[in-house]
CSV table of C-alpha atoms in Angstrom, one decimal:
chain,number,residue,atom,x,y,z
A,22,UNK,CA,0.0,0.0,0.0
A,23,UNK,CA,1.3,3.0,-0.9
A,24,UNK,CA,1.9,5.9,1.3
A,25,UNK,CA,-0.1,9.1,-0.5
A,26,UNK,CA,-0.4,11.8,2.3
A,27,UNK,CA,0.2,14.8,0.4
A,28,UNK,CA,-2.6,16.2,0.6
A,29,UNK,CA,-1.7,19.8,-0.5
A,30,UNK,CA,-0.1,18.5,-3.6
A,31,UNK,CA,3.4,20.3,-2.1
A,32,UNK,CA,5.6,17.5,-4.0
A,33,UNK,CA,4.7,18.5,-7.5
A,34,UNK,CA,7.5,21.3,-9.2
A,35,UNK,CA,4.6,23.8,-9.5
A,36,UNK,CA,4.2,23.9,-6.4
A,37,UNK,CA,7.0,26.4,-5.0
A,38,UNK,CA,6.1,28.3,-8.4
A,39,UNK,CA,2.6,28.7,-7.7
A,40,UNK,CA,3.3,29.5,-3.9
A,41,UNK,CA,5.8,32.6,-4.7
A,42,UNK,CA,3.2,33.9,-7.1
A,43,UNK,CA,0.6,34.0,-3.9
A,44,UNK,CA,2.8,35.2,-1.6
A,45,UNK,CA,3.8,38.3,-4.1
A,46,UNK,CA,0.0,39.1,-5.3
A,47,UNK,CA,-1.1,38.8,-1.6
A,48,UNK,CA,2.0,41.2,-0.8
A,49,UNK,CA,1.1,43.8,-3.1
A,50,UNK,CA,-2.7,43.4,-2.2
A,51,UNK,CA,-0.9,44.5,1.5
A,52,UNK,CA,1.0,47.0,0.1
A,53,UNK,CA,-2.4,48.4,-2.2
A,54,UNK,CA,-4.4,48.1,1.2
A,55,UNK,CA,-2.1,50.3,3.5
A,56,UNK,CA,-1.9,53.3,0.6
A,57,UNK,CA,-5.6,53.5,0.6
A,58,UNK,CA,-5.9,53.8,4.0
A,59,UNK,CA,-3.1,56.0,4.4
A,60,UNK,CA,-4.8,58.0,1.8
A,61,UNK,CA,-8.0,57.5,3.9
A,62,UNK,CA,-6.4,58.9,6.7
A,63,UNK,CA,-5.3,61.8,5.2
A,64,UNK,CA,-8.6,63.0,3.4
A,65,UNK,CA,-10.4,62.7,7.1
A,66,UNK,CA,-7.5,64.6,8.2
A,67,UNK,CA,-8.3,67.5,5.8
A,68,UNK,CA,-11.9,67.2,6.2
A,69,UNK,CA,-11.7,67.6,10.4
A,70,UNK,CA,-8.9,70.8,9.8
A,71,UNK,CA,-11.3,72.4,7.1
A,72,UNK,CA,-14.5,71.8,9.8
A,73,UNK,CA,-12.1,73.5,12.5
A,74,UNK,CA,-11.5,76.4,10.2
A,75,UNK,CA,-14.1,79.6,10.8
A,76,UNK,CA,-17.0,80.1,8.4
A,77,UNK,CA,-16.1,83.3,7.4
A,78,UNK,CA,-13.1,81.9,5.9
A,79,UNK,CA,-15.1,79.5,3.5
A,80,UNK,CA,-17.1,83.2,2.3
A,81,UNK,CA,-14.1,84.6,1.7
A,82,UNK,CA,-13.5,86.2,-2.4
A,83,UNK,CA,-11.6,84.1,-4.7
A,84,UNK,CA,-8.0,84.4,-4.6
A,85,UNK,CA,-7.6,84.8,-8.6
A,86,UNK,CA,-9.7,87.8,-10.0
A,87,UNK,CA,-9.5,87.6,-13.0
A,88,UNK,CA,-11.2,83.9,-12.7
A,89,UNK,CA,-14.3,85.1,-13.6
A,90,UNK,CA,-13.3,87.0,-16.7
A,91,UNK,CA,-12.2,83.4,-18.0
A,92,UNK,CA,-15.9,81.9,-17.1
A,93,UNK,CA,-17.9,84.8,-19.1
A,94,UNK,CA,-15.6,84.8,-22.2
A,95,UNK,CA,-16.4,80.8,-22.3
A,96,UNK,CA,-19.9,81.7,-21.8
A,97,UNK,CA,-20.1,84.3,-24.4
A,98,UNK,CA,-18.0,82.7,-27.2
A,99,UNK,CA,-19.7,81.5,-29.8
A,100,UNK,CA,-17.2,78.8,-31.5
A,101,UNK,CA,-19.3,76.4,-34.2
């Protein structure tokens, strides 16, 4: 009677093949997981600083002024 206990198929040569290529998907799926939550992270970061800033500064003018000049010539042009 033969002895056939591998259960896991680990004596086969594409095996250790198939085993590195898990281990380095399943690493990068790590590495893709901790740079979205780190990206997470920083977006509710940004969000709680914005909520601590005073609403007056939200109402404040725009910065460029010549921003809307760019918005009405768009408006107005008539390309065909």
């Amino acid at each position: 009677m033969s002895d056939n206990n591998d259960y896991l198929r680990t004596s086969t040569g594409s095996f250790r093949l198939t085993a590195d290529v898990t281990a380095l998907m399943l690493k990068g799926a790590g590495y893709a997981a901790i740079f979205c939550v780190v990206i997470l992270f920083v977006s509710i970061i940004a969000v709680k600083f914005a909520n601590l800033l005073p609403p007056e500064s939200k109402e404040a003018v725009d910065p460029t002024p010549t921003s809307f000049l760019i918005d009405q010539m768009t408006e107005t042009s008539d390309i065909a």
